[in-house]
JSON list of C-alpha atoms in Angstrom, two decimals:
[
{"chain": "A", "resi": 241, "resn": "ASP", "atom": "CA", "xyz": [120.83, 100.49, 56.84]},
{"chain": "A", "resi": 242, "resn": "ALA", "atom": "CA", "xyz": [120.81, 104.03, 55.47]},
{"chain": "A", "resi": 243, "resn": "GLY", "atom": "CA", "xyz": [117.91, 103.34, 53.01]},
{"chain": "A", "resi": 244, "resn": "ILE", "atom": "CA", "xyz": [120.02, 103.75, 49.84]},
{"chain": "A", "resi": 245, "resn": "THR", "atom": "CA", "xyz": [119.11, 101.90, 46.64]},
{"chain": "A", "resi": 246, "resn": "GLN", "atom": "CA", "xyz": [121.19, 101.99, 43.51]},
{"chain": "A", "resi": 247, "resn": "SER", "atom": "CA", "xyz": [120.11, 100.90, 40.04]},
{"chain": "A", "resi": 248, "resn": "PRO", "atom": "CA", "xyz": [121.14, 99.14, 37.93]},
{"chain": "A", "resi": 249, "resn": "ARG", "atom": "CA", "xyz": [123.41, 97.08, 39.99]},
{"chain": "A", "resi": 250, "resn": "HIS", "atom": "CA", "xyz": [125.18, 95.62, 37.05]},
{"chain": "A", "resi": 251, "resn": "LYS", "atom": "CA", "xyz": [125.48, 97.06, 33.47]},
{"chain": "A", "resi": 252, "resn": "VAL", "atom": "CA", "xyz": [127.40, 96.32, 30.36]},
{"chain": "A", "resi": 253, "resn": "THR", "atom": "CA", "xyz": [127.35, 99.10, 27.76]},
{"chain": "A", "resi": 254, "resn": "GLU", "atom": "CA", "xyz": [129.20, 100.02, 24.58]},
{"chain": "A", "resi": 255, "resn": "THR", "atom": "CA", "xyz": [131.64, 102.89, 24.11]},
{"chain": "A", "resi": 256, "resn": "GLY", "atom": "CA", "xyz": [129.88, 106.04, 23.14]},
{"chain": "A", "resi": 257, "resn": "THR", "atom": "CA", "xyz": [126.47, 105.29, 24.57]},
{"chain": "A", "resi": 258, "resn": "PRO", "atom": "CA", "xyz": [124.83, 107.32, 27.36]},
{"chain": "A", "resi": 259, "resn": "VAL", "atom": "CA", "xyz": [124.42, 105.65, 30.74]},
{"chain": "A", "resi": 260, "resn": "THR", "atom": "CA", "xyz": [122.47, 106.82, 33.76]},
{"chain": "A", "resi": 261, "resn": "LEU", "atom": "CA", "xyz": [122.84, 105.36, 37.26]},
{"chain": "A", "resi": 262, "resn": "ARG", "atom": "CA", "xyz": [120.19, 106.11, 39.83]},
{"chain": "A", "resi": 263, "resn": "CYS", "atom": "CA", "xyz": [120.53, 106.53, 43.54]},
{"chain": "A", "resi": 264, "resn": "HIS", "atom": "CA", "xyz": [117.40, 106.55, 45.63]},
{"chain": "A", "resi": 265, "resn": "GLN", "atom": "CA", "xyz": [117.21, 107.24, 49.33]},
{"chain": "A", "resi": 266, "resn": "THR", "atom": "CA", "xyz": [114.20, 106.94, 51.60]},
{"chain": "A", "resi": 267, "resn": "GLU", "atom": "CA", "xyz": [115.17, 109.03, 54.57]},
{"chain": "A", "resi": 268, "resn": "ASN", "atom": "CA", "xyz": [115.08, 112.67, 53.30]},
{"chain": "A", "resi": 269, "resn": "HIS", "atom": "CA", "xyz": [118.91, 113.25, 53.61]},
{"chain": "A", "resi": 270, "resn": "ARG", "atom": "CA", "xyz": [120.25, 116.49, 52.31]},
{"chain": "A", "resi": 271, "resn": "TYR", "atom": "CA", "xyz": [123.63, 115.43, 51.13]},
{"chain": "A", "resi": 272, "resn": "MET", "atom": "CA", "xyz": [124.18, 112.79, 48.52]},
{"chain": "A", "resi": 273, "resn": "TYR", "atom": "CA", "xyz": [127.35, 111.68, 46.72]},
{"chain": "A", "resi": 274, "resn": "TRP", "atom": "CA", "xyz": [128.66, 109.67, 43.76]},
{"chain": "A", "resi": 275, "resn": "TYR", "atom": "CA", "xyz": [131.98, 108.00, 44.15]},
{"chain": "A", "resi": 276, "resn": "ARG", "atom": "CA", "xyz": [133.85, 105.59, 41.80]},
{"chain": "A", "resi": 277, "resn": "GLN", "atom": "CA", "xyz": [136.14, 102.92, 43.11]},
{"chain": "A", "resi": 278, "resn": "ASP", "atom": "CA", "xyz": [139.13, 101.65, 41.16]},
{"chain": "A", "resi": 279, "resn": "PRO", "atom": "CA", "xyz": [142.01, 99.46, 42.21]},
{"chain": "A", "resi": 280, "resn": "GLY", "atom": "CA", "xyz": [144.83, 101.44, 43.64]},
{"chain": "A", "resi": 281, "resn": "HIS", "atom": "CA", "xyz": [142.78, 104.61, 43.83]},
{"chain": "A", "resi": 282, "resn": "GLY", "atom": "CA", "xyz": [140.35, 103.91, 46.58]},
{"chain": "A", "resi": 283, "resn": "LEU", "atom": "CA", "xyz": [137.27, 105.92, 46.29]},
{"chain": "A", "resi": 284, "resn": "ARG", "atom": "CA", "xyz": [137.16, 109.20, 44.38]},
{"chain": "A", "resi": 285, "resn": "LEU", "atom": "CA", "xyz": [134.45, 111.77, 44.50]},
{"chain": "A", "resi": 286, "resn": "ILE", "atom": "CA", "xyz": [132.72, 112.49, 41.19]},
{"chain": "A", "resi": 287, "resn": "HIS", "atom": "CA", "xyz": [129.91, 114.84, 42.20]},
{"chain": "A", "resi": 288, "resn": "TYR", "atom": "CA", "xyz": [127.93, 115.66, 45.25]},
{"chain": "A", "resi": 289, "resn": "SER", "atom": "CA", "xyz": [124.58, 117.38, 45.98]},
{"chain": "A", "resi": 290, "resn": "TYR", "atom": "CA", "xyz": [123.61, 119.49, 48.98]},
{"chain": "A", "resi": 291, "resn": "GLY", "atom": "CA", "xyz": [119.98, 119.91, 47.98]},
{"chain": "A", "resi": 292, "resn": "VAL", "atom": "CA", "xyz": [117.44, 119.82, 45.21]},
{"chain": "A", "resi": 293, "resn": "LYS", "atom": "CA", "xyz": [119.04, 121.25, 42.12]},
{"chain": "A", "resi": 294, "resn": "ASP", "atom": "CA", "xyz": [122.31, 122.06, 44.16]},
{"chain": "A", "resi": 295, "resn": "THR", "atom": "CA", "xyz": [125.25, 120.07, 43.02]},
{"chain": "A", "resi": 296, "resn": "ASP", "atom": "CA", "xyz": [129.04, 120.46, 42.82]},
{"chain": "A", "resi": 297, "resn": "LYS", "atom": "CA", "xyz": [131.98, 118.78, 41.26]},
{"chain": "A", "resi": 298, "resn": "GLY", "atom": "CA", "xyz": [134.34, 116.36, 42.93]},
{"chain": "A", "resi": 299, "resn": "GLU", "atom": "CA", "xyz": [137.87, 115.49, 41.98]},
{"chain": "A", "resi": 300, "resn": "VAL", "atom": "CA", "xyz": [137.03, 113.26, 38.88]},
{"chain": "A", "resi": 301, "resn": "SER", "atom": "CA", "xyz": [133.97, 114.97, 37.41]},
{"chain": "A", "resi": 302, "resn": "ASP", "atom": "CA", "xyz": [135.08, 115.08, 33.79]},
{"chain": "A", "resi": 303, "resn": "GLY", "atom": "CA", "xyz": [132.79, 113.01, 31.57]},
{"chain": "A", "resi": 304, "resn": "TYR", "atom": "CA", "xyz": [130.05, 112.87, 34.18]},
{"chain": "A", "resi": 305, "resn": "SER", "atom": "CA", "xyz": [126.95, 114.96, 34.90]},
{"chain": "A", "resi": 306, "resn": "VAL", "atom": "CA", "xyz": [124.44, 114.72, 37.73]},
{"chain": "A", "resi": 307, "resn": "SER", "atom": "CA", "xyz": [120.98, 115.82, 38.46]},
{"chain": "A", "resi": 308, "resn": "ARG", "atom": "CA", "xyz": [118.82, 116.07, 41.56]},
{"chain": "A", "resi": 309, "resn": "SER", "atom": "CA", "xyz": [115.25, 117.08, 40.83]},
{"chain": "A", "resi": 310, "resn": "LYS", "atom": "CA", "xyz": [113.87, 115.42, 43.99]},
{"chain": "A", "resi": 311, "resn": "THR", "atom": "CA", "xyz": [115.41, 115.04, 47.44]},
{"chain": "A", "resi": 312, "resn": "GLU", "atom": "CA", "xyz": [115.18, 111.24, 47.20]},
{"chain": "A", "resi": 313, "resn": "ASP", "atom": "CA", "xyz": [116.90, 110.80, 43.75]},
{"chain": "A", "resi": 314, "resn": "PHE", "atom": "CA", "xyz": [120.43, 111.62, 42.62]},
{"chain": "A", "resi": 315, "resn": "LEU", "atom": "CA", "xyz": [121.25, 110.55, 39.08]},
{"chain": "A", "resi": 316, "resn": "LEU", "atom": "CA", "xyz": [124.71, 110.14, 37.56]},
{"chain": "A", "resi": 317, "resn": "THR", "atom": "CA", "xyz": [124.95, 110.30, 33.79]},
{"chain": "A", "resi": 318, "resn": "LEU", "atom": "CA", "xyz": [127.87, 109.31, 31.58]},
{"chain": "A", "resi": 319, "resn": "GLU", "atom": "CA", "xyz": [127.00, 111.27, 28.45]},
{"chain": "A", "resi": 320, "resn": "SER", "atom": "CA", "xyz": [129.19, 109.13, 26.16]},
{"chain": "A", "resi": 321, "resn": "ALA", "atom": "CA", "xyz": [130.74, 106.20, 28.00]},
{"chain": "A", "resi": 322, "resn": "THR", "atom": "CA", "xyz": [134.32, 105.41, 27.57]},
{"chain": "A", "resi": 323, "resn": "SER", "atom": "CA", "xyz": [136.42, 102.33, 28.66]},
{"chain": "A", "resi": 324, "resn": "SER", "atom": "CA", "xyz": [138.10, 104.38, 31.27]},
{"chain": "A", "resi": 325, "resn": "GLN", "atom": "CA", "xyz": [134.72, 104.74, 33.02]},
{"chain": "A", "resi": 326, "resn": "THR", "atom": "CA", "xyz": [134.52, 101.03, 33.74]},
{"chain": "A", "resi": 327, "resn": "SER", "atom": "CA", "xyz": [134.32, 101.07, 37.44]},
{"chain": "A", "resi": 328, "resn": "VAL", "atom": "CA", "xyz": [132.26, 100.37, 40.41]},
{"chain": "A", "resi": 329, "resn": "TYR", "atom": "CA", "xyz": [130.08, 103.36, 41.32]},
{"chain": "A", "resi": 330, "resn": "PHE", "atom": "CA", "xyz": [128.83, 104.04, 44.84]},
{"chain": "A", "resi": 331, "resn": "CYS", "atom": "CA", "xyz": [126.21, 106.43, 45.89]},
{"chain": "A", "resi": 332, "resn": "ALA", "atom": "CA", "xyz": [126.40, 107.76, 49.55]},
{"chain": "A", "resi": 333, "resn": "ILE", "atom": "CA", "xyz": [124.56, 110.02, 51.87]},
{"chain": "A", "resi": 334, "resn": "SER", "atom": "CA", "xyz": [125.49, 112.02, 54.93]},
{"chain": "A", "resi": 335, "resn": "ALA", "atom": "CA", "xyz": [123.54, 111.06, 57.99]},
{"chain": "A", "resi": 336, "resn": "GLY", "atom": "CA", "xyz": [123.82, 110.12, 61.60]},
{"chain": "A", "resi": 337, "resn": "ALA", "atom": "CA", "xyz": [122.90, 112.13, 64.65]},
{"chain": "A", "resi": 338, "resn": "ASP", "atom": "CA", "xyz": [125.67, 114.58, 63.78]},
{"chain": "A", "resi": 339, "resn": "GLY", "atom": "CA", "xyz": [124.94, 114.65, 60.06]},
{"chain": "A", "resi": 340, "resn": "ASN", "atom": "CA", "xyz": [128.58, 114.10, 59.40]},
{"chain": "A", "resi": 341, "resn": "THR", "atom": "CA", "xyz": [128.85, 110.34, 58.75]},
{"chain": "A", "resi": 342, "resn": "ILE", "atom": "CA", "xyz": [128.80, 109.01, 55.28]},
{"chain": "A", "resi": 343, "resn": "TYR", "atom": "CA", "xyz": [126.91, 105.83, 54.42]},
{"chain": "A", "resi": 344, "resn": "PHE", "atom": "CA", "xyz": [127.15, 103.93, 51.20]},
{"chain": "A", "resi": 345, "resn": "GLY", "atom": "CA", "xyz": [124.87, 102.05, 48.90]},
{"chain": "A", "resi": 346, "resn": "GLU", "atom": "CA", "xyz": [125.65, 98.53, 47.57]},
{"chain": "A", "resi": 347, "resn": "GLY", "atom": "CA", "xyz": [127.30, 99.81, 44.40]},
{"chain": "A", "resi": 348, "resn": "SER", "atom": "CA", "xyz": [126.79, 99.66, 40.68]},
{"chain": "A", "resi": 349, "resn": "TRP", "atom": "CA", "xyz": [129.20, 97.70, 38.53]},
{"chain": "A", "resi": 350, "resn": "LEU", "atom": "CA", "xyz": [129.54, 99.32, 35.10]},
{"chain": "A", "resi": 351, "resn": "THR", "atom": "CA", "xyz": [131.55, 97.74, 32.22]},
{"chain": "A", "resi": 352, "resn": "VAL", "atom": "CA", "xyz": [132.11, 99.80, 29.03]},
{"chain": "A", "resi": 353, "resn": "VAL", "atom": "CA", "xyz": [133.14, 97.62, 26.10]},
{"chain": "B", "resi": 90, "resn": "ALA", "atom": "CA", "xyz": [145.86, 119.69, 49.75]},
{"chain": "B", "resi": 91, "resn": "GLN", "atom": "CA", "xyz": [144.08, 117.25, 52.00]},
{"chain": "B", "resi": 92, "resn": "SER", "atom": "CA", "xyz": [145.10, 113.71, 51.73]},
{"chain": "B", "resi": 93, "resn": "VAL", "atom": "CA", "xyz": [144.76, 110.30, 53.35]},
{"chain": "B", "resi": 94, "resn": "THR", "atom": "CA", "xyz": [147.56, 107.65, 53.19]},
{"chain": "B", "resi": 95, "resn": "GLN", "atom": "CA", "xyz": [147.28, 104.07, 53.93]},
{"chain": "B", "resi": 96, "resn": "PRO", "atom": "CA", "xyz": [150.83, 102.87, 53.52]},
{"chain": "B", "resi": 97, "resn": "ASP", "atom": "CA", "xyz": [150.07, 99.16, 53.44]},
{"chain": "B", "resi": 98, "resn": "ILE", "atom": "CA", "xyz": [148.39, 97.84, 50.41]},
{"chain": "B", "resi": 99, "resn": "HIS", "atom": "CA", "xyz": [148.16, 94.26, 51.61]},
{"chain": "B", "resi": 100, "resn": "ILE", "atom": "CA", "xyz": [148.59, 92.83, 55.19]},
{"chain": "B", "resi": 101, "resn": "THR", "atom": "CA", "xyz": [148.57, 89.18, 56.04]},
{"chain": "B", "resi": 102, "resn": "VAL", "atom": "CA", "xyz": [148.03, 87.97, 59.63]},
{"chain": "B", "resi": 103, "resn": "SER", "atom": "CA", "xyz": [147.29, 84.61, 61.24]},
{"chain": "B", "resi": 104, "resn": "GLU", "atom": "CA", "xyz": [143.94, 84.05, 62.81]},
{"chain": "B", "resi": 105, "resn": "GLY", "atom": "CA", "xyz": [144.09, 85.01, 66.48]},
{"chain": "B", "resi": 106, "resn": "ALA", "atom": "CA", "xyz": [146.92, 87.46, 65.97]},
{"chain": "B", "resi": 107, "resn": "SER", "atom": "CA", "xyz": [146.70, 91.16, 66.62]},
{"chain": "B", "resi": 108, "resn": "LEU", "atom": "CA", "xyz": [146.19, 93.59, 63.90]},
{"chain": "B", "resi": 109, "resn": "GLU", "atom": "CA", "xyz": [147.10, 97.23, 63.21]},
{"chain": "B", "resi": 110, "resn": "LEU", "atom": "CA", "xyz": [146.24, 98.99, 60.06]},
{"chain": "B", "resi": 111, "resn": "ARG", "atom": "CA", "xyz": [147.94, 102.44, 59.54]},
{"chain": "B", "resi": 112, "resn": "CYS", "atom": "CA", "xyz": [146.25, 105.63, 58.37]},
{"chain": "B", "resi": 113, "resn": "ASN", "atom": "CA", "xyz": [147.87, 109.13, 58.09]},
{"chain": "B", "resi": 114, "resn": "TYR", "atom": "CA", "xyz": [146.13, 112.25, 57.06]},
{"chain": "B", "resi": 115, "resn": "SER", "atom": "CA", "xyz": [147.17, 115.65, 55.91]},
{"chain": "B", "resi": 116, "resn": "TYR", "atom": "CA", "xyz": [144.75, 118.38, 57.07]},
{"chain": "B", "resi": 117, "resn": "GLY", "atom": "CA", "xyz": [145.21, 121.63, 58.90]},
{"chain": "B", "resi": 118, "resn": "ALA", "atom": "CA", "xyz": [142.45, 121.27, 61.50]},
{"chain": "B", "resi": 119, "resn": "THR", "atom": "CA", "xyz": [141.23, 118.31, 63.45]},
{"chain": "B", "resi": 120, "resn": "PRO", "atom": "CA", "xyz": [139.24, 116.35, 60.89]},
{"chain": "B", "resi": 121, "resn": "TYR", "atom": "CA", "xyz": [136.39, 113.90, 61.26]},
{"chain": "B", "resi": 122, "resn": "LEU", "atom": "CA", "xyz": [138.05, 110.50, 60.76]},
{"chain": "B", "resi": 123, "resn": "PHE", "atom": "CA", "xyz": [136.45, 107.25, 59.85]},
{"chain": "B", "resi": 124, "resn": "TRP", "atom": "CA", "xyz": [137.23, 103.58, 59.16]},
{"chain": "B", "resi": 125, "resn": "TYR", "atom": "CA", "xyz": [135.20, 101.48, 56.78]},
{"chain": "B", "resi": 126, "resn": "VAL", "atom": "CA", "xyz": [135.36, 97.84, 55.79]},
{"chain": "B", "resi": 127, "resn": "GLN", "atom": "CA", "xyz": [134.42, 96.32, 52.44]},
{"chain": "B", "resi": 128, "resn": "SER", "atom": "CA", "xyz": [133.95, 92.67, 51.68]},
{"chain": "B", "resi": 129, "resn": "PRO", "atom": "CA", "xyz": [134.21, 91.52, 48.08]},
{"chain": "B", "resi": 130, "resn": "GLY", "atom": "CA", "xyz": [131.25, 92.61, 46.01]},
{"chain": "B", "resi": 131, "resn": "GLN", "atom": "CA", "xyz": [129.80, 94.59, 48.86]},
{"chain": "B", "resi": 132, "resn": "GLY", "atom": "CA", "xyz": [129.40, 98.28, 49.80]},
{"chain": "B", "resi": 133, "resn": "LEU", "atom": "CA", "xyz": [131.42, 99.97, 52.53]},
{"chain": "B", "resi": 134, "resn": "GLN", "atom": "CA", "xyz": [130.37, 99.46, 56.09]},
{"chain": "B", "resi": 135, "resn": "LEU", "atom": "CA", "xyz": [131.19, 101.93, 58.88]},
{"chain": "B", "resi": 136, "resn": "LEU", "atom": "CA", "xyz": [133.53, 100.46, 61.53]},
{"chain": "B", "resi": 137, "resn": "LEU", "atom": "CA", "xyz": [134.10, 103.54, 63.66]},
{"chain": "B", "resi": 138, "resn": "LYS", "atom": "CA", "xyz": [134.45, 107.23, 63.67]},
{"chain": "B", "resi": 139, "resn": "TYR", "atom": "CA", "xyz": [136.16, 110.04, 65.52]},
{"chain": "B", "resi": 140, "resn": "PHE", "atom": "CA", "xyz": [134.89, 113.57, 65.80]},
{"chain": "B", "resi": 141, "resn": "SER", "atom": "CA", "xyz": [136.32, 114.86, 69.10]},
{"chain": "B", "resi": 142, "resn": "GLY", "atom": "CA", "xyz": [136.77, 113.82, 72.79]},
{"chain": "B", "resi": 143, "resn": "ASP", "atom": "CA", "xyz": [138.35, 110.52, 73.80]},
{"chain": "B", "resi": 144, "resn": "THR", "atom": "CA", "xyz": [141.08, 109.76, 71.27]},
{"chain": "B", "resi": 145, "resn": "LEU", "atom": "CA", "xyz": [140.54, 106.07, 71.62]},
{"chain": "B", "resi": 146, "resn": "VAL", "atom": "CA", "xyz": [137.23, 105.00, 69.90]},
{"chain": "B", "resi": 147, "resn": "GLN", "atom": "CA", "xyz": [135.54, 101.66, 69.89]},
{"chain": "B", "resi": 148, "resn": "GLY", "atom": "CA", "xyz": [133.74, 100.28, 66.90]},
{"chain": "B", "resi": 149, "resn": "ILE", "atom": "CA", "xyz": [131.80, 97.29, 65.70]},
{"chain": "B", "resi": 150, "resn": "LYS", "atom": "CA", "xyz": [133.28, 93.77, 65.32]},
{"chain": "B", "resi": 151, "resn": "GLY", "atom": "CA", "xyz": [135.78, 94.39, 68.15]},
{"chain": "B", "resi": 152, "resn": "PHE", "atom": "CA", "xyz": [137.76, 97.09, 66.34]},
{"chain": "B", "resi": 153, "resn": "GLU", "atom": "CA", "xyz": [139.19, 100.21, 67.87]},
{"chain": "B", "resi": 154, "resn": "ALA", "atom": "CA", "xyz": [141.20, 103.15, 66.60]},
{"chain": "B", "resi": 155, "resn": "GLU", "atom": "CA", "xyz": [143.34, 105.77, 68.13]},
{"chain": "B", "resi": 156, "resn": "PHE", "atom": "CA", "xyz": [143.64, 109.42, 67.09]},
{"chain": "B", "resi": 157, "resn": "LYS", "atom": "CA", "xyz": [147.11, 110.89, 67.55]},
{"chain": "B", "resi": 158, "resn": "ARG", "atom": "CA", "xyz": [147.24, 114.52, 66.55]},
{"chain": "B", "resi": 159, "resn": "SER", "atom": "CA", "xyz": [151.05, 114.83, 66.87]},
{"chain": "B", "resi": 160, "resn": "GLN", "atom": "CA", "xyz": [151.42, 112.03, 64.34]},
{"chain": "B", "resi": 161, "resn": "SER", "atom": "CA", "xyz": [148.37, 112.89, 62.17]},
{"chain": "B", "resi": 162, "resn": "SER", "atom": "CA", "xyz": [147.42, 109.27, 62.47]},
{"chain": "B", "resi": 163, "resn": "PHE", "atom": "CA", "xyz": [144.29, 107.25, 63.07]},
{"chain": "B", "resi": 164, "resn": "ASN", "atom": "CA", "xyz": [145.37, 103.59, 63.19]},
{"chain": "B", "resi": 165, "resn": "LEU", "atom": "CA", "xyz": [142.84, 100.75, 63.38]},
{"chain": "B", "resi": 166, "resn": "ARG", "atom": "CA", "xyz": [143.49, 97.87, 65.73]},
{"chain": "B", "resi": 167, "resn": "LYS", "atom": "CA", "xyz": [142.03, 94.50, 66.74]},
{"chain": "B", "resi": 168, "resn": "PRO", "atom": "CA", "xyz": [143.59, 92.32, 69.50]},
{"chain": "B", "resi": 169, "resn": "SER", "atom": "CA", "xyz": [142.57, 89.04, 67.90]},
{"chain": "B", "resi": 170, "resn": "VAL", "atom": "CA", "xyz": [141.71, 88.59, 64.25]},
{"chain": "B", "resi": 171, "resn": "HIS", "atom": "CA", "xyz": [139.05, 86.19, 63.01]},
{"chain": "B", "resi": 172, "resn": "TRP", "atom": "CA", "xyz": [138.99, 84.73, 59.55]},
{"chain": "B", "resi": 173, "resn": "SER", "atom": "CA", "xyz": [135.76, 86.73, 58.83]},
{"chain": "B", "resi": 174, "resn": "ASP", "atom": "CA", "xyz": [137.82, 89.94, 59.15]},
{"chain": "B", "resi": 175, "resn": "ALA", "atom": "CA", "xyz": [139.44, 89.23, 55.70]},
{"chain": "B", "resi": 176, "resn": "ALA", "atom": "CA", "xyz": [138.25, 92.33, 53.66]},
{"chain": "B", "resi": 177, "resn": "GLU", "atom": "CA", "xyz": [139.47, 95.68, 52.45]},
{"chain": "B", "resi": 178, "resn": "TYR", "atom": "CA", "xyz": [139.71, 98.49, 54.94]},
{"chain": "B", "resi": 179, "resn": "PHE", "atom": "CA", "xyz": [139.43, 102.17, 54.11]},
{"chain": "B", "resi": 180, "resn": "CYS", "atom": "CA", "xyz": [140.39, 105.23, 56.17]},
{"chain": "B", "resi": 181, "resn": "ALA", "atom": "CA", "xyz": [138.63, 108.47, 55.48]},
{"chain": "B", "resi": 182, "resn": "VAL", "atom": "CA", "xyz": [138.63, 112.09, 56.42]},
{"chain": "B", "resi": 183, "resn": "GLY", "atom": "CA", "xyz": [135.37, 114.06, 56.40]},
{"chain": "B", "resi": 184, "resn": "ALA", "atom": "CA", "xyz": [134.03, 117.55, 56.58]},
{"chain": "B", "resi": 185, "resn": "ILE", "atom": "CA", "xyz": [136.93, 119.04, 54.70]},
{"chain": "B", "resi": 186, "resn": "SER", "atom": "CA", "xyz": [137.10, 122.79, 55.23]},
{"chain": "B", "resi": 187, "resn": "GLY", "atom": "CA", "xyz": [133.62, 123.06, 56.48]},
{"chain": "B", "resi": 188, "resn": "THR", "atom": "CA", "xyz": [132.20, 121.23, 53.55]},
{"chain": "B", "resi": 189, "resn": "TYR", "atom": "CA", "xyz": [130.54, 117.86, 53.47]},
{"chain": "B", "resi": 190, "resn": "LYS", "atom": "CA", "xyz": [133.39, 116.30, 51.35]},
{"chain": "B", "resi": 191, "resn": "TYR", "atom": "CA", "xyz": [135.08, 113.17, 52.34]},
{"chain": "B", "resi": 192, "resn": "ILE", "atom": "CA", "xyz": [138.52, 111.90, 51.22]},
{"chain": "B", "resi": 193, "resn": "PHE", "atom": "CA", "xyz": [139.35, 108.24, 51.20]},
{"chain": "B", "resi": 194, "resn": "GLY", "atom": "CA", "xyz": [142.64, 106.42, 51.38]},
{"chain": "B", "resi": 195, "resn": "THR", "atom": "CA", "xyz": [143.51, 103.82, 48.76]},
{"chain": "B", "resi": 196, "resn": "GLY", "atom": "CA", "xyz": [142.65, 100.92, 51.10]},
{"chain": "B", "resi": 197, "resn": "THR", "atom": "CA", "xyz": [144.43, 98.06, 52.80]},
{"chain": "B", "resi": 198, "resn": "ARG", "atom": "CA", "xyz": [143.52, 94.44, 51.82]},
{"chain": "B", "resi": 199, "resn": "LEU", "atom": "CA", "xyz": [143.68, 92.13, 54.83]},
{"chain": "B", "resi": 200, "resn": "LYS", "atom": "CA", "xyz": [144.26, 88.41, 54.41]},
{"chain": "B", "resi": 201, "resn": "VAL", "atom": "CA", "xyz": [143.79, 86.09, 57.38]},
{"chain": "B", "resi": 202, "resn": "LEU", "atom": "CA", "xyz": [145.62, 82.75, 57.46]},
{"chain": "B", "resi": 203, "resn": "ALA", "atom": "CA", "xyz": [143.98, 79.82, 59.29]}
]
């Protein structure tokens, strides 16, 4: 258990509305990630963070923004949700004795109608 | 560009049979390699990982994987599959170019016949 909590776990929202997903970790890990999972695509990196206020884009960052004002929280925001953003979103952290193993939260199911 | 390929989208095996899931990667240096398993509606659980040293690594639930540099492969194996192994399996490459980025394959869904 890597101490990762995602909220909400399930959400249905309308096209054009803003949505924020929260990832909370309890073990002071430096690196945090947001991935989306879609059939046929596996997991694709949206954004990641390497410290408070330090973030960078992944391969599918368009339409998403992130913020990390505290070590324990990494927020993913869809400024204006679209149907193409219907997906399962996973938060992850890098941990382990070597710091190089990625561990996942339980996921957030988002449906944009 | 770095990539991870899992050539088999679906695999079906009988309970008790052996299993091998294929993973090939494209990366200039020796990467960090991982296998994860995902049950329906769940997050991804780490099965095993390879960083260096012995190229045959043991993981949880009786799984093992072998790193073959010459083939750029990291195939997952299990000698005898149990019905509870039915899930989706993901191969991943980590620490890309000195970063903390990870790239995942598209997954292999395993079905186990009783």
